[in-house]
Coordinates of N, CA and C in Angstrom, one line a residue:
X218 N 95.0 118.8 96.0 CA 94.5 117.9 97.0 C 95.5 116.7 97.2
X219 N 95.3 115.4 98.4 CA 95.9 114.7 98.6 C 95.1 113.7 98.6
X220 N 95.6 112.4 98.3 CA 95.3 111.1 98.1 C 96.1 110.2 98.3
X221 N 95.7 109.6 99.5 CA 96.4 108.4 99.9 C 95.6 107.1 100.2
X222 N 96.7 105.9 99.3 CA 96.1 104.6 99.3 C 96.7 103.5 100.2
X223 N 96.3 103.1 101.2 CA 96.8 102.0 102.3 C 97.3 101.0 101.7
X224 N 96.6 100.4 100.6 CA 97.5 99.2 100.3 C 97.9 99.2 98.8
X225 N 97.9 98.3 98.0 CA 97.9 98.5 96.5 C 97.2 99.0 95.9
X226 N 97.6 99.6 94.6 CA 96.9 100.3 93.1 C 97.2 99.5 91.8
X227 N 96.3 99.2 91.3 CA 96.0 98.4 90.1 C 96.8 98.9 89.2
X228 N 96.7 98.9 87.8 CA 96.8 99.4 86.4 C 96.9 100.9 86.9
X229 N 97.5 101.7 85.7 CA 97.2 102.9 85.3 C 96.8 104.0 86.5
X230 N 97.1 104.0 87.4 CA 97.0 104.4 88.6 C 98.0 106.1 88.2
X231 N 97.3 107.0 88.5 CA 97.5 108.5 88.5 C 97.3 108.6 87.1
X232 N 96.9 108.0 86.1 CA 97.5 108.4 84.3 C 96.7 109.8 84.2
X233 N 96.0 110.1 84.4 CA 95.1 111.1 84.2 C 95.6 112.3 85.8
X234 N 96.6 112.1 86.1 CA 96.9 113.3 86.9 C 97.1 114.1 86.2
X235 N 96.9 116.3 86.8 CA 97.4 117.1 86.2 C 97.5 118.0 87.5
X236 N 97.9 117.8 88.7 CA 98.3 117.9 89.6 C 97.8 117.4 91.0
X237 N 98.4 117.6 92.5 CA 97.9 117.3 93.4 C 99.4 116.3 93.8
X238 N 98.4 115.3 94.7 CA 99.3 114.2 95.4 C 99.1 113.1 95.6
X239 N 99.3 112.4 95.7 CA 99.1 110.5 95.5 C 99.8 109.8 96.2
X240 N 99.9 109.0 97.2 CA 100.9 108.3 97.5 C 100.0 107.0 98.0
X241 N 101.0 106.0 97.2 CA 100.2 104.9 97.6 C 101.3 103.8 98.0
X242 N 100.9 103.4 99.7 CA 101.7 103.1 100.4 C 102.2 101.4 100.0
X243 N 101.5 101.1 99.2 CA 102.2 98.9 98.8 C 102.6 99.7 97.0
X244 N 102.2 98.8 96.9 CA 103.1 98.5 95.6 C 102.0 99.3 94.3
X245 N 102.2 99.7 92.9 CA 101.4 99.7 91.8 C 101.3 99.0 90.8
X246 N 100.5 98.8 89.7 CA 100.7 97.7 88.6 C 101.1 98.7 87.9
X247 N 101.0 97.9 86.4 CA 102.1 98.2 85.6 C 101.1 100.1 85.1
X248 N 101.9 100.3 84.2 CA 101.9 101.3 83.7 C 100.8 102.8 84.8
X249 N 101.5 103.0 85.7 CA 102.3 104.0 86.7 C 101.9 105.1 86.0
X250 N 101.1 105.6 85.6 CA 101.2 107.4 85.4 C 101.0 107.7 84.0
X251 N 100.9 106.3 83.4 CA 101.0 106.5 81.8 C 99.6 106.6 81.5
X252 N 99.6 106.9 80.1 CA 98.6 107.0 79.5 C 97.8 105.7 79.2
X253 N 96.4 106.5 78.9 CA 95.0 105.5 79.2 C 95.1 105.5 77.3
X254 N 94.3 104.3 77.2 CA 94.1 103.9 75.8 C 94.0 105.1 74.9
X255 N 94.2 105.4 73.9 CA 93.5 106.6 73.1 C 94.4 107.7 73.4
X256 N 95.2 107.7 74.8 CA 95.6 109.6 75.0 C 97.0 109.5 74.5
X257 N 97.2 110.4 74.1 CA 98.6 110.7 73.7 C 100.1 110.6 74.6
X258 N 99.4 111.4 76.1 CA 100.1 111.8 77.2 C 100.2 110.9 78.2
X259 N 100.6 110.6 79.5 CA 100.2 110.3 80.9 C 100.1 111.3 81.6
X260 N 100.5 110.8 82.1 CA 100.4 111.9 83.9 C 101.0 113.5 83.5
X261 N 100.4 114.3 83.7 CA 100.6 116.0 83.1 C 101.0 116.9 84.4
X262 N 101.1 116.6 85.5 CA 101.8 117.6 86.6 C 101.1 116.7 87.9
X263 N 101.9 117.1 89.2 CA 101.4 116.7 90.4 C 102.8 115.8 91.0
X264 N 102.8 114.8 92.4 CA 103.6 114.1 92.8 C 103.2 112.7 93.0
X265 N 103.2 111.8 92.6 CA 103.0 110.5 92.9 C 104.1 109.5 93.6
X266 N 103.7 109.1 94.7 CA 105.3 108.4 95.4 C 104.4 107.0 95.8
X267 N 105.4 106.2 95.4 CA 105.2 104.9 95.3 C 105.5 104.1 96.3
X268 N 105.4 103.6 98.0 CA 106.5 103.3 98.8 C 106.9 102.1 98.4
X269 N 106.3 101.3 97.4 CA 106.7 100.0 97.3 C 107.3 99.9 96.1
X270 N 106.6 98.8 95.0 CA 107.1 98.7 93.9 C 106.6 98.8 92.7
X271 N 106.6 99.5 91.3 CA 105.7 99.7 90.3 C 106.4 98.8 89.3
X272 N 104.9 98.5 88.5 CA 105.2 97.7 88.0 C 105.7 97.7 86.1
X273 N 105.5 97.3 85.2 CA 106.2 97.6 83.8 C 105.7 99.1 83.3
X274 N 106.2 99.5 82.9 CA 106.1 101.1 82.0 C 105.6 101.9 82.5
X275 N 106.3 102.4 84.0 CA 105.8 102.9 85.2 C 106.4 104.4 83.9
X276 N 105.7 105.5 84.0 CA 105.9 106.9 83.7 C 106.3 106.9 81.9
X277 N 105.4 105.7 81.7 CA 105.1 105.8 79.9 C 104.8 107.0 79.7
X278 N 105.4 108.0 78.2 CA 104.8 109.1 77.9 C 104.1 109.9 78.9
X279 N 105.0 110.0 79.8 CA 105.0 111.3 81.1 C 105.0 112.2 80.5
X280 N 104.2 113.5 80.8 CA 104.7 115.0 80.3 C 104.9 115.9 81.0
X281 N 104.1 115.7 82.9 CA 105.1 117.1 83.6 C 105.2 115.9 85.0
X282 N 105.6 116.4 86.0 CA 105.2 115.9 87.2 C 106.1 114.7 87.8
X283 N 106.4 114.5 89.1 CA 107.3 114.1 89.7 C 106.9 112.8 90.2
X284 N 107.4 111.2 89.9 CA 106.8 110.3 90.0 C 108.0 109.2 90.7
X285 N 108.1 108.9 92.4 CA 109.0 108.6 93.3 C 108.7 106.9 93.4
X286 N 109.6 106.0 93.0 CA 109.2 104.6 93.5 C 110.5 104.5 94.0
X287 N 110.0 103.7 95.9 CA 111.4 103.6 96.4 C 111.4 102.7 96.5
X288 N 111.3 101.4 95.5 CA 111.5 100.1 96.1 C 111.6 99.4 94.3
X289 N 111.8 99.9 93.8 CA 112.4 99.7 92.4 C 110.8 99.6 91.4
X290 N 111.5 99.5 89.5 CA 110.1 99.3 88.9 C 110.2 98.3 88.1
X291 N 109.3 97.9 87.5 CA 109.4 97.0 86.1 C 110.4 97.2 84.9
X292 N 110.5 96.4 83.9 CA 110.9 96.7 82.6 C 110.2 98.2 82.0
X293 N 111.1 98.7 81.4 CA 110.4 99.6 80.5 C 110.0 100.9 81.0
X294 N 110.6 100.9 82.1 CA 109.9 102.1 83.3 C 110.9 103.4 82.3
X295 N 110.1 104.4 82.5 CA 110.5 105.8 81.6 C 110.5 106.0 80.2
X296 N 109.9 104.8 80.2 CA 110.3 104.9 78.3 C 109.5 106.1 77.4
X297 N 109.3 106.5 76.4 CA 109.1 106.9 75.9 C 108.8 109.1 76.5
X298 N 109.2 109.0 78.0 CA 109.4 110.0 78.8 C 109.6 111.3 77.9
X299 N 107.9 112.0 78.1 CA 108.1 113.7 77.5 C 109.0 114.2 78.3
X300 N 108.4 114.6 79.4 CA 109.5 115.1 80.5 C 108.9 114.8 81.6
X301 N 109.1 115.5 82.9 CA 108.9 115.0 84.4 C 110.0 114.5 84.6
X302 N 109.9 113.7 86.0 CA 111.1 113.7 87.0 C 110.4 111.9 87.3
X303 N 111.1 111.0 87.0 CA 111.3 109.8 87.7 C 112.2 109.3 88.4
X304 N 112.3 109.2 89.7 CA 112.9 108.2 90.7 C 112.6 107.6 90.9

């Protein structure tokens, strides 16, 4: 499925994806796709495109899935990256 958000996304926005599509057209807060308290993982497959800007440890502990910010991210963005694709 598809999901799209007109303006901003808070925290943690997609972390719990395991596929589909996301695009959320302003900006996101920090930690992008990463993992929620307690989980090992983030975001496990799907596309999330960002047209604005994300914010600190955007695609923390990513493990599949393709995660697009075109307007730059915070500190710390990819860190700890299983695998997936960050732009």
């Amino acid at each position: 499925g598809k999901l799209t958000i007109e303006g901003n996304a808070g925290p943690h926005a997609g972390s719990c994806m395991r596929g589909g599509r996301l695009e959320i057209m302003g900006n996101a807060g920090d930690h992008l796709g990463a993992p929620l308290a307690g989980e090992l993982a983030g975001m496990n497959g799907g596309v999330l495109i960002v047209r604005g800007k994300a914010g600190a440890f955007a695609a923390d502990r990513m493990r599949r899935g393709l995660i697009a910010v075109l307007k730059g991210s915070g500190d710390n963005a990819g860190s700890r990256m299983i695998a997936g694709t960050l732009v």
